[in-house]
Amino acid sequence: MPITEADIDKIAQLAHLEITDEERRALTPQIASIVAYVEQLNELDTSAVEPAIGGLTPAGERTETTRDDTPRPSLGQQLALAEAPDPAAGHFRVPKVL
Amino acid sequence: MNTIERIKERRASGVSVREVVEPAVNAAESLNETLNAFLQIDRAGATKRAAELDASGETAGALAGVPVAIKDNICVRGLQTSCGSHILGNYHAPYDATVVERINQAGAVIIGKTNCDEFAMGSSNENSAFGVVRNPWDTARVPGGSSGGSAAAVAARIVPVALGSDTGGSVRQPAALCGVVGVKPTYGRVSRYGLVAFGSSLDQVGVLAANVRDAATVLSVIAGRDAHDATTADVPVPDYASELTGEIKGARLGVSRALLGEGLDAEVRASIEAAIEAYRELGAEIVEVDLPTAPYAIAVYYIIATAEASSNLARYDGVRYGFRAEESENLRAMYRRTREAGFGPEVKRRIMLGTYVLSSGYYDAYYLKAQKVRALIKDDFRRAFETCDAIITPTAPTTAFMIGEKVDDPLAMYLNDIYTVTANLAGVPGISIPCGLSNAGLPIGLQLLGPHWSEAILLRLAHAYEQAHPIDARPPVCAASD
């Protein structure tokens, strides 16, 4: 599947990236060549293979990963807001949404 | 040499923590103009911590008084965590990563945060927003990546050990290119709580060290179940250093001849062949193994890692922390401008690729296909480990390359990880150790891969080789020894 500059614009939009004309020109052949490279996977017949999604090790899968649903200390409002670019009255302030 | 053992001996003879830590901080500062290995050097914090340890008289911890450097994608409370990116702005972590908490409990003194490829995406450190790290063996060359700052800091003998992270080889490959030891543990062996996420099904915190024993000591400290990271497994943690018996007679070492073919530098190949012979002389049995799907590993990796990265890096949007682009007319524009200005080219490229392979209509063709081939790669390893205890390969196909040599060809850069990515895909542990110097005087690394939870065996095999074939050369850029 050839990748066009229009595809790159669509992907950038999905990824919340505002790319420049120069970036679009550079990225189009780069992404196209990487996609062409990864398409070598089509040489392998995987029709009978279960995808490796989930725990990677049997011991990991056996490990209990739940905990009691009880409140625990957390970062707290003051620390959580300490690194915010624009905190206001205990909230994260952002530009208007619409 | 400045090893953990040597530091302990010096401490026992009355040397203070301050006398150990101060020269390390001095060396970090004085060599940083040349190496650019550190993004932050915490002289004040390290001095204060050393004074506290001296006042307490505590010497029992496994890392008591040992200066350590931490890759800048691992959170240390109060210090910066930039991940080598502009998008985190002036972010300072409000908490310690579990690995940091554990090394601190063991008595370590953190002296600073090390440079890395932006969000750990790279094999040369050229993707850091704060400039490339230079290889202590030849400053015109890359240190490898992405944990290049940690590897350079250990190679230059600034610190005996450093922490890094390994998603596709980011501990082992820079270890090889800088002539140090690098350990990537089993998936689930070490907590990632406080490690900035890149590829969550691949990421592991790893150790860089000047020798195998020190790597083993640190691994015992940081490994084990952590309630803050549900992927850590409930598997007992051995005292890895006590497993270094030097005895490897009868160990079965797997060799895949197919992996020693095309694309491998002749000097690296010769060095690995010599190491295989050395293992035979040490009493190991060499067996041929077949990893038929290994050549597909890079393709699988660059689908899965970028897909996971595109999801993990969605959080950098200028709202809660880090950099925000000014003067945006609405929220969406603010997200887009912040990410455009904050991320570097390689991170954008990977976010774009990851977004593409996950996008509607392409998921089955790329992401699902890659996860199926990943299952085949896991199965290759499972079968291989029925006939051997560990597999030996080169760590990287070449020695350290020149700065700038591969920056314009992302695919050529990705192929550097051909020997390392398989371990992350299969969740198995790997270790890189120095096995020689090229004619140009550049380090060559060999890699040992083992089944899940086989770190003790890998470390024992690595240690036996290191004892039989020590490399005494030091890099031209190096801290003075004590």
mmCIF file of N, CA and C in Angstrom, chain B residues 297-350:
data_model
loop_
_atom_site.group_PDB
_atom_site.id
_atom_site.type_symbol
_atom_site.label_atom_id
_atom_site.label_comp_id
_atom_site.label_asym_id
_atom_site.label_seq_id
_atom_site.Cartn_x
_atom_site.Cartn_y
_atom_site.Cartn_z
ATOM 1 N N ALA B 297 12.364 -10.234 13.493
ATOM 2 C CA ALA B 297 12.182 -9.560 14.783
ATOM 3 C C ALA B 297 12.127 -8.036 14.667
ATOM 4 N N ILE B 298 12.952 -7.468 13.796
ATOM 5 C CA ILE B 298 12.955 -5.996 13.674
ATOM 6 C C ILE B 298 11.600 -5.505 13.149
ATOM 7 N N ALA B 299 11.067 -6.212 12.176
ATOM 8 C CA ALA B 299 9.758 -5.821 11.627
ATOM 9 C C ALA B 299 8.678 -5.915 12.707
ATOM 10 N N VAL B 300 8.690 -6.992 13.473
ATOM 11 C CA VAL B 300 7.708 -7.163 14.547
ATOM 12 C C VAL B 300 7.880 -6.056 15.589
ATOM 13 N N TYR B 301 9.133 -5.833 15.944
ATOM 14 C CA TYR B 301 9.436 -4.846 16.989
ATOM 15 C C TYR B 301 8.960 -3.452 16.597
ATOM 16 N N TYR B 302 9.245 -3.039 15.355
ATOM 17 C CA TYR B 302 8.905 -1.671 14.986
ATOM 18 C C TYR B 302 7.410 -1.469 14.736
ATOM 19 N N ILE B 303 6.640 -2.538 14.718
ATOM 20 C CA ILE B 303 5.182 -2.401 14.758
ATOM 21 C C ILE B 303 4.710 -2.306 16.213
ATOM 22 N N ILE B 304 5.137 -3.266 17.028
ATOM 23 C CA ILE B 304 4.623 -3.325 18.408
ATOM 24 C C ILE B 304 5.131 -2.144 19.239
ATOM 25 N N ALA B 305 6.436 -1.863 19.139
ATOM 26 C CA ALA B 305 7.007 -0.783 19.961
ATOM 27 C C ALA B 305 6.404 0.567 19.584
ATOM 28 N N THR B 306 6.212 0.818 18.277
ATOM 29 C CA THR B 306 5.668 2.125 17.888
ATOM 30 C C THR B 306 4.184 2.223 18.228
ATOM 31 N N ALA B 307 3.469 1.112 18.093
ATOM 32 C CA ALA B 307 2.044 1.116 18.452
ATOM 33 C C ALA B 307 1.892 1.456 19.936
ATOM 34 N N GLU B 308 2.675 0.780 20.761
ATOM 35 C CA GLU B 308 2.587 1.022 22.200
ATOM 36 C C GLU B 308 3.061 2.438 22.543
ATOM 37 N N ALA B 309 4.088 2.901 21.843
ATOM 38 C CA ALA B 309 4.593 4.250 22.105
ATOM 39 C C ALA B 309 3.557 5.304 21.729
ATOM 40 N N SER B 310 2.868 5.102 20.609
ATOM 41 C CA SER B 310 1.893 6.115 20.185
ATOM 42 C C SER B 310 0.797 6.247 21.236
ATOM 43 N N SER B 311 0.487 5.130 21.887
ATOM 44 C CA SER B 311 -0.515 5.159 22.954
ATOM 45 C C SER B 311 0.059 5.765 24.241
ATOM 46 N N ASN B 312 1.238 5.306 24.649
ATOM 47 C CA ASN B 312 1.845 5.811 25.885
ATOM 48 C C ASN B 312 2.166 7.303 25.819
ATOM 49 N N LEU B 313 2.573 7.782 24.648
ATOM 50 C CA LEU B 313 2.992 9.182 24.550
ATOM 51 C C LEU B 313 1.822 10.143 24.283
ATOM 52 N N ALA B 314 0.606 9.588 24.238
ATOM 53 C CA ALA B 314 -0.577 10.444 24.087
ATOM 54 C C ALA B 314 -0.746 11.357 25.301
ATOM 55 N N ARG B 315 -0.143 10.940 26.427
ATOM 56 C CA ARG B 315 -0.317 11.719 27.669
ATOM 57 C C ARG B 315 0.404 13.064 27.639
ATOM 58 N N TYR B 316 1.349 13.229 26.718
ATOM 59 C CA TYR B 316 2.105 14.494 26.669
ATOM 60 C C TYR B 316 1.328 15.483 25.815
ATOM 61 N N ASP B 317 0.474 16.250 26.496
ATOM 62 C CA ASP B 317 -0.460 17.112 25.781
ATOM 63 C C ASP B 317 -0.485 18.538 26.328
ATOM 64 N N GLY B 318 0.468 18.847 27.225
ATOM 65 C CA GLY B 318 0.556 20.216 27.725
ATOM 66 C C GLY B 318 -0.459 20.572 28.791
ATOM 67 N N VAL B 319 -1.180 19.584 29.322
ATOM 68 C CA VAL B 319 -2.219 19.897 30.305
ATOM 69 C C VAL B 319 -1.708 19.801 31.744
ATOM 70 N N ARG B 320 -1.120 18.664 32.102
ATOM 71 C CA ARG B 320 -0.854 18.405 33.524
ATOM 72 C C ARG B 320 0.571 18.694 33.966
ATOM 73 N N TYR B 321 1.524 18.591 33.046
ATOM 74 C CA TYR B 321 2.927 18.840 33.408
ATOM 75 C C TYR B 321 3.708 19.097 32.135
ATOM 76 N N GLY B 322 4.915 19.603 32.301
ATOM 77 C CA GLY B 322 5.807 19.783 31.172
ATOM 78 C C GLY B 322 5.491 21.032 30.361
ATOM 79 N N PHE B 323 5.989 20.996 29.135
ATOM 80 C CA PHE B 323 5.909 22.138 28.237
ATOM 81 C C PHE B 323 4.499 22.321 27.672
ATOM 82 N N ARG B 324 4.064 23.587 27.493
ATOM 83 C CA ARG B 324 2.823 23.873 26.775
ATOM 84 C C ARG B 324 3.086 24.993 25.773
ATOM 85 N N ALA B 325 2.644 24.806 24.531
ATOM 86 C CA ALA B 325 2.754 25.873 23.525
ATOM 87 C C ALA B 325 1.781 26.980 23.892
ATOM 88 N N GLU B 326 2.246 28.220 23.752
ATOM 89 C CA GLU B 326 1.428 29.373 24.150
ATOM 90 C C GLU B 326 0.446 29.770 23.049
ATOM 91 N N GLU B 327 -0.542 30.559 23.440
ATOM 92 C CA GLU B 327 -1.402 31.287 22.493
ATOM 93 C C GLU B 327 -2.145 30.386 21.514
ATOM 94 N N SER B 328 -2.753 29.326 22.011
ATOM 95 C CA SER B 328 -3.549 28.496 21.109
ATOM 96 C C SER B 328 -5.009 28.914 21.216
ATOM 97 N N GLU B 329 -5.707 28.893 20.075
ATOM 98 C CA GLU B 329 -7.077 29.406 20.088
ATOM 99 C C GLU B 329 -8.047 28.429 20.747
ATOM 100 N N ASN B 330 -7.708 27.140 20.749
ATOM 101 C CA ASN B 330 -8.569 26.184 21.450
ATOM 102 C C ASN B 330 -7.742 24.997 21.932
ATOM 103 N N LEU B 331 -8.408 24.065 22.609
ATOM 104 C CA LEU B 331 -7.709 22.960 23.258
ATOM 105 C C LEU B 331 -6.982 22.060 22.246
ATOM 106 N N ARG B 332 -7.692 21.748 21.161
ATOM 107 C CA ARG B 332 -7.095 20.854 20.166
ATOM 108 C C ARG B 332 -5.829 21.469 19.560
ATOM 109 N N ALA B 333 -5.890 22.747 19.268
ATOM 110 C CA ALA B 333 -4.718 23.438 18.707
ATOM 111 C C ALA B 333 -3.574 23.439 19.720
ATOM 112 N N MET B 334 -3.929 23.563 20.998
ATOM 113 C CA MET B 334 -2.887 23.547 22.040
ATOM 114 C C MET B 334 -2.194 22.181 22.080
ATOM 115 N N TYR B 335 -2.999 21.103 22.017
ATOM 116 C CA TYR B 335 -2.399 19.755 21.981
ATOM 117 C C TYR B 335 -1.421 19.660 20.810
ATOM 118 N N ARG B 336 -1.908 20.039 19.636
ATOM 119 C CA ARG B 336 -1.125 19.834 18.408
ATOM 120 C C ARG B 336 0.144 20.667 18.405
ATOM 121 N N ARG B 337 0.038 21.920 18.846
ATOM 122 C CA ARG B 337 1.231 22.788 18.840
ATOM 123 C C ARG B 337 2.230 22.356 19.903
ATOM 124 N N THR B 338 1.704 21.943 21.056
ATOM 125 C CA THR B 338 2.584 21.488 22.134
ATOM 126 C C THR B 338 3.388 20.279 21.673
ATOM 127 N N ARG B 339 2.708 19.329 21.037
ATOM 128 C CA ARG B 339 3.373 18.092 20.625
ATOM 129 C C ARG B 339 4.305 18.334 19.431
ATOM 130 N N GLU B 340 3.898 19.254 18.545
ATOM 131 C CA GLU B 340 4.751 19.586 17.399
ATOM 132 C C GLU B 340 6.067 20.215 17.872
ATOM 133 N N ALA B 341 5.949 21.141 18.829
ATOM 134 C CA ALA B 341 7.154 21.844 19.290
ATOM 135 C C ALA B 341 7.942 21.018 20.307
ATOM 136 N N GLY B 342 7.247 20.131 21.030
ATOM 137 C CA GLY B 342 7.895 19.436 22.146
ATOM 138 C C GLY B 342 8.638 18.162 21.769
ATOM 139 N N PHE B 343 8.140 17.451 20.753
ATOM 140 C CA PHE B 343 8.758 16.171 20.368
ATOM 141 C C PHE B 343 9.792 16.372 19.266
ATOM 142 N N GLY B 344 10.840 15.565 19.284
ATOM 143 C CA GLY B 344 11.847 15.577 18.228
ATOM 144 C C GLY B 344 11.448 14.663 17.077
ATOM 145 N N PRO B 345 12.254 14.687 15.979
ATOM 146 C CA PRO B 345 11.878 13.980 14.745
ATOM 147 C C PRO B 345 11.665 12.466 14.915
ATOM 148 N N GLU B 346 12.546 11.772 15.662
ATOM 149 C CA GLU B 346 12.400 10.324 15.769
ATOM 150 C C GLU B 346 11.147 9.952 16.558
ATOM 151 N N VAL B 347 10.866 10.692 17.612
ATOM 152 C CA VAL B 347 9.669 10.404 18.415
ATOM 153 C C VAL B 347 8.418 10.642 17.566
ATOM 154 N N LYS B 348 8.412 11.728 16.790
ATOM 155 C CA LYS B 348 7.265 11.982 15.902
ATOM 156 C C LYS B 348 7.111 10.855 14.881
ATOM 157 N N ARG B 349 8.258 10.446 14.308
ATOM 158 C CA ARG B 349 8.225 9.374 13.310
ATOM 159 C C ARG B 349 7.604 8.118 13.916
ATOM 160 N N ARG B 350 7.994 7.792 15.145
ATOM 161 C CA ARG B 350 7.469 6.556 15.749
ATOM 162 C C ARG B 350 6.013 6.708 16.158
#
